[in-house]
Amino acid sequence: MTTEVSNMNDRPRPRVGLALGAGIARGWAHIGVLERLHAAGIEPDIICGTSIGALVGGAYAAGKIEVLDEWARRMTRGRMLRYLDVGLGSGGMLGGRRLRRTLKEHLGGINMEDLPCRFAAVTTELATGHEIWQQKGDLVQAISASYALPGIFPPVNVNGRWLVDGAMVNPVPVSVCRALGARLVIAVNLNSDTFGTNNLAAQMIDDDLKFDELLERIRANPDEMLSPSALVMRQVFGKSDDAPSIFSVLLGTLNIVQDRLNRSRMAGDPADIDIAPRLGHVGLLEFDRAEEAIEEGRAAVERALPALADAYAILA
């Protein structure tokens, strides 16, 4: 398909808002979505992101999407574990310090109000359950608050308010785009085909690792394999045949809440264009499958291009 929308009839284009939804590892598809939209001549004036949508959207707005693309494609299970520092006692099982240091390395010193397009990271105030749109101040802080899964990552204190993952209140922030002035809203829903898969968080660890193989890995690298962080990770993520792991329960529950909430919100305030990557086969913590998620993001835009062209023609 070769449909493009950049120069149709030389008509003025509508003010475009892009709502990037939550979806944990499936969020790498947002990279492919943004890259394909850019290639089609579609540049959002407003980007609103929830959770990993805020991470990818913020990187794009800051001109760092290529850096994020490269970093995501290099992700392996071993690299993932390096970012999962134990945070017991901090309000979450994972501290998130290493991940935040990486974000600061590439996005540090950037304030949201200085970005070339309007940007908002959706968060939830822990004390009240209110939906908070972060639009000013430190970009990394806002992103960190938006993906702070309750019980997993610690809440983030922003101006005296403890904030957690925005997916608890607005998984795909169509309403935020509209409130900020978008005439045409494109929504990217990462959970349109979520159910029917068992690829949950437990698959992050090699479940079928035999005892002798585990022993060999411990002997080869005892400092890493026997560290408190590694031991807790195996207990948290480890899967048994009798019951799901702690992470599977937490993320599976969140997935259900997001799906039901998103259906309700988008029924009341639907997007003009829905982009729905087919990602049900990708586990919620399979960050090492970035390449296929990114390519599916591109494919999802390709499928939506005719509808996008129609919307441009009508709303211009």
XYZ file of C-alpha atoms in Angstrom:
316
model
C 0.000 0.000 0.000
C 1.363 3.410 -0.924
C -1.294 5.739 0.465
C 0.275 8.891 1.848
C -1.452 11.956 3.264
C 1.116 14.717 3.319
C 0.269 16.812 0.282
C -3.328 15.958 -0.587
C -4.725 18.806 -2.702
C -2.400 21.213 -0.854
C -5.177 21.712 1.703
C -4.337 22.841 5.256
C -4.074 19.862 7.517
C -6.037 19.451 10.755
C -4.408 19.804 14.155
C -3.354 16.225 14.899
C -3.295 14.604 18.322
C -1.686 11.217 18.942
C -2.851 9.162 21.947
C -0.257 6.493 22.791
C -1.676 3.812 25.041
C -0.292 1.680 27.855
C 0.866 -1.876 27.246
C 4.253 -2.461 28.914
C 6.540 -4.391 26.484
C 3.997 -4.143 23.700
C 4.693 -0.418 23.800
C 7.709 -0.864 21.530
C 5.080 -0.938 18.756
C 4.659 2.809 19.332
C 8.135 3.280 17.853
C 7.053 1.647 14.593
C 3.792 3.627 14.599
C 5.605 6.956 14.955
C 8.228 6.105 12.356
C 5.625 5.019 9.801
C 3.412 8.054 10.448
C 6.438 10.287 9.926
C 7.223 8.529 6.640
C 3.609 9.130 5.552
C 3.945 12.836 6.252
C 1.884 12.825 9.450
C 3.485 14.877 12.227
C 1.437 15.140 15.437
C 0.956 18.580 16.935
C -0.028 17.013 20.257
C 1.311 13.806 21.795
C -0.343 12.349 24.884
C 1.044 9.167 26.365
C 0.176 6.786 29.165
C 2.822 4.541 30.739
C 5.144 3.263 28.000
C 3.190 5.512 25.634
C 4.572 8.454 27.602
C 8.092 7.031 27.336
C 8.001 6.549 23.561
C 6.010 9.733 22.946
C 8.385 11.784 25.078
C 11.415 10.380 23.265
C 9.830 11.216 19.903
C 8.917 14.747 20.959
C 12.493 15.255 22.177
C 13.952 14.052 18.871
C 15.355 10.862 20.406
C 13.190 8.204 18.762
C 16.121 6.755 16.807
C 18.108 6.374 20.022
C 15.166 4.599 21.667
C 14.680 2.382 18.610
C 18.297 1.235 18.745
C 18.190 0.707 22.531
C 14.962 -1.314 22.313
C 16.228 -3.548 19.509
C 19.350 -4.380 21.523
C 17.301 -5.470 24.525
C 17.743 -9.089 25.614
C 16.504 -10.956 28.660
C 19.904 -10.569 30.240
C 19.895 -6.812 29.638
C 16.385 -6.557 31.073
C 17.491 -8.056 34.367
C 20.164 -5.379 34.698
C 17.433 -2.747 34.886
C 15.359 -4.596 37.484
C 16.986 -3.370 40.672
C 15.214 -4.506 43.815
C 13.299 -1.709 45.527
C 11.696 -3.385 48.521
C 10.828 -0.722 51.078
C 10.510 1.995 48.434
C 6.859 1.463 47.604
C 7.535 -1.031 44.814
C 9.263 -4.363 44.261
C 11.577 -2.733 41.731
C 13.475 0.457 42.410
C 13.676 1.642 38.801
C 16.877 3.580 39.507
C 18.924 2.036 36.694
C 16.215 2.617 34.124
C 15.810 6.202 35.258
C 19.569 6.793 34.970
C 19.414 5.586 31.368
C 16.521 7.929 30.631
C 18.393 10.851 32.170
C 21.408 10.038 30.026
C 19.397 10.706 26.872
C 16.481 12.891 28.005
C 17.897 14.657 31.049
C 17.582 18.423 31.289
C 14.564 18.604 28.962
C 11.397 20.331 30.152
C 8.087 19.373 28.576
C 7.067 22.960 27.870
C 10.197 23.368 25.707
C 9.387 20.465 23.375
C 8.566 21.372 19.746
C 5.091 19.831 20.027
C 2.625 19.846 22.897
C 3.180 16.848 25.161
C 1.357 15.368 28.145
C 2.185 12.322 30.258
C -0.862 10.825 31.970
C -0.475 9.802 35.616
C -2.696 8.877 38.554
C -2.556 10.604 41.935
C -2.202 7.836 44.491
C -4.036 9.593 47.323
C -7.140 10.593 45.371
C -7.226 8.521 42.194
C -7.375 11.741 40.181
C -6.105 11.782 36.609
C -3.107 14.129 36.416
C -1.702 15.389 33.109
C 1.981 16.273 33.402
C 2.684 19.041 30.853
C 5.399 21.163 32.472
C 8.644 20.435 34.185
C 11.169 17.625 33.943
C 10.410 15.177 31.123
C 12.128 12.183 32.748
C 10.259 12.697 36.012
C 6.923 12.815 34.181
C 7.690 9.693 32.172
C 8.837 7.819 35.292
C 5.597 8.690 37.073
C 3.481 7.645 34.092
C 4.920 4.099 33.999
C 5.105 3.615 37.799
C 3.039 0.418 38.003
C 1.541 0.214 41.519
C 3.348 -2.389 43.581
C 6.040 -2.846 40.934
C 7.721 0.550 40.599
C 7.624 3.082 43.447
C 5.362 6.134 43.118
C 7.021 9.383 42.052
C 6.683 12.566 44.085
C 5.901 15.523 41.830
C 5.271 18.836 43.575
C 4.156 17.102 46.755
C 1.843 14.603 45.069
C 2.607 10.894 44.808
C 1.901 9.779 41.248
C 1.607 6.300 39.722
C 0.839 4.718 36.359
C -1.709 6.619 34.292
C -3.102 3.337 32.963
C -5.145 3.104 36.150
C -7.380 5.961 34.948
C -6.813 6.541 31.215
C -5.076 3.714 29.310
C -5.384 5.375 25.867
C -5.560 9.161 26.412
C -7.883 10.214 23.596
C -9.691 12.628 25.922
C -6.409 14.387 26.759
C -5.644 15.011 23.075
C -9.077 16.514 22.568
C -8.802 18.702 25.660
C -5.469 20.051 24.409
C -6.988 21.114 21.100
C -6.611 18.218 18.657
C -9.006 18.273 15.705
C -7.995 14.810 14.493
C -7.161 12.229 17.161
C -5.242 9.075 16.295
C -5.330 6.450 19.057
C -2.853 3.588 19.383
C -4.402 0.775 21.423
C -1.894 -1.927 22.351
C -4.423 -4.201 24.016
C -6.983 -4.727 21.267
C -6.192 -8.451 21.060
C -4.749 -9.006 24.513
C -6.733 -11.986 25.667
C -6.268 -15.519 24.448
C -2.548 -15.487 25.200
C -0.680 -16.825 28.195
C 2.540 -14.929 27.511
C 2.538 -13.057 30.790
C 5.332 -11.872 32.982
C 6.431 -15.312 34.081
C 7.911 -15.932 30.654
C 10.518 -13.302 31.320
C 12.665 -15.926 32.961
C 13.759 -19.189 31.367
C 11.128 -21.330 33.080
C 12.370 -24.589 31.581
C 15.934 -24.112 32.739
C 17.075 -27.455 34.135
C 18.832 -27.733 37.470
C 22.201 -28.631 35.983
C 21.972 -25.705 33.562
C 21.107 -23.330 36.401
C 23.989 -24.696 38.468
C 26.353 -24.144 35.550
C 25.198 -20.538 35.178
C 25.670 -19.915 38.907
C 29.187 -21.354 38.821
C 30.061 -19.292 35.763
C 28.840 -16.032 37.279
C 28.198 -16.426 41.015
C 28.230 -12.709 41.862
C 25.407 -11.969 39.472
C 23.325 -15.130 39.866
C 23.482 -15.180 43.676
C 23.025 -11.461 44.230
C 19.968 -10.394 46.280
C 18.520 -8.817 43.156
C 18.786 -12.005 41.088
C 17.381 -14.177 43.875
C 14.354 -11.934 44.343
C 13.827 -11.753 40.589
C 13.699 -15.533 40.327
C 11.207 -15.734 43.164
C 9.029 -12.945 41.767
C 9.071 -14.007 38.121
C 9.527 -17.731 38.480
C 6.631 -19.812 37.180
C 5.333 -23.065 38.593
C 2.925 -25.510 36.988
C 0.514 -25.116 39.884
C 0.015 -21.365 40.028
C 1.018 -18.157 38.231
C 3.834 -16.013 39.551
C 3.369 -12.811 41.550
C 4.130 -10.755 38.474
C 1.710 -12.735 36.329
C -1.084 -12.061 38.797
C -0.299 -8.346 39.128
C 0.115 -7.667 35.441
C -2.729 -9.928 34.403
C -5.017 -8.070 36.786
C -3.828 -4.699 35.501
C -4.390 -5.899 31.961
C -8.011 -6.759 32.746
C -8.605 -3.397 34.435
C -7.035 -1.517 31.508
C -9.041 -3.419 28.936
C -12.387 -2.843 30.659
C -11.638 0.805 31.436
C -10.404 1.506 27.942
C -13.493 -0.006 26.326
C -15.676 2.224 28.465
C -13.719 5.425 27.880
C -13.299 4.984 24.147
C -16.996 4.137 23.741
C -17.828 7.509 25.275
C -15.067 9.446 23.506
C -13.840 7.490 20.487
C -10.790 8.463 18.478
C -11.135 9.532 14.862
C -8.663 6.857 13.794
C -7.808 3.688 15.711
C -4.452 2.016 15.167
C -4.460 -1.464 16.684
C -1.210 -3.422 16.493
C -1.798 -7.171 16.693
C 0.295 -7.993 19.732
C -1.616 -10.672 21.639
C 1.279 -13.082 21.071
C 3.765 -10.743 22.805
C 4.040 -11.120 26.571
C 3.659 -8.090 28.786
C 7.302 -8.238 29.866
C 8.859 -9.568 26.680
C 10.901 -6.437 26.083
C 13.362 -8.547 24.122
C 10.832 -8.833 21.272
C 11.152 -5.181 20.294
C 11.929 -5.821 16.640
C 8.697 -7.681 15.912
C 6.636 -5.239 18.011
C 8.112 -2.280 16.119
C 7.414 -3.916 12.770
C 3.834 -4.687 13.798
C 3.445 -1.022 14.749
C 4.477 -0.089 11.230
C 2.088 -2.658 9.757
C -0.795 -1.347 11.875
C -0.270 2.160 10.464
C -0.130 0.728 6.958
C -3.548 -0.839 7.499
C -4.927 2.482 8.778
C -3.522 4.762 6.048
C -6.644 4.765 3.828
C -8.793 5.806 6.794
C -6.229 8.444 7.710
C -6.300 9.870 4.209
C -10.102 10.078 4.355
C -9.975 11.790 7.756
C -7.481 14.359 6.498
C -9.677 15.122 3.507
C -12.801 15.561 5.643
C -11.284 17.527 8.531
C -8.855 19.745 6.617
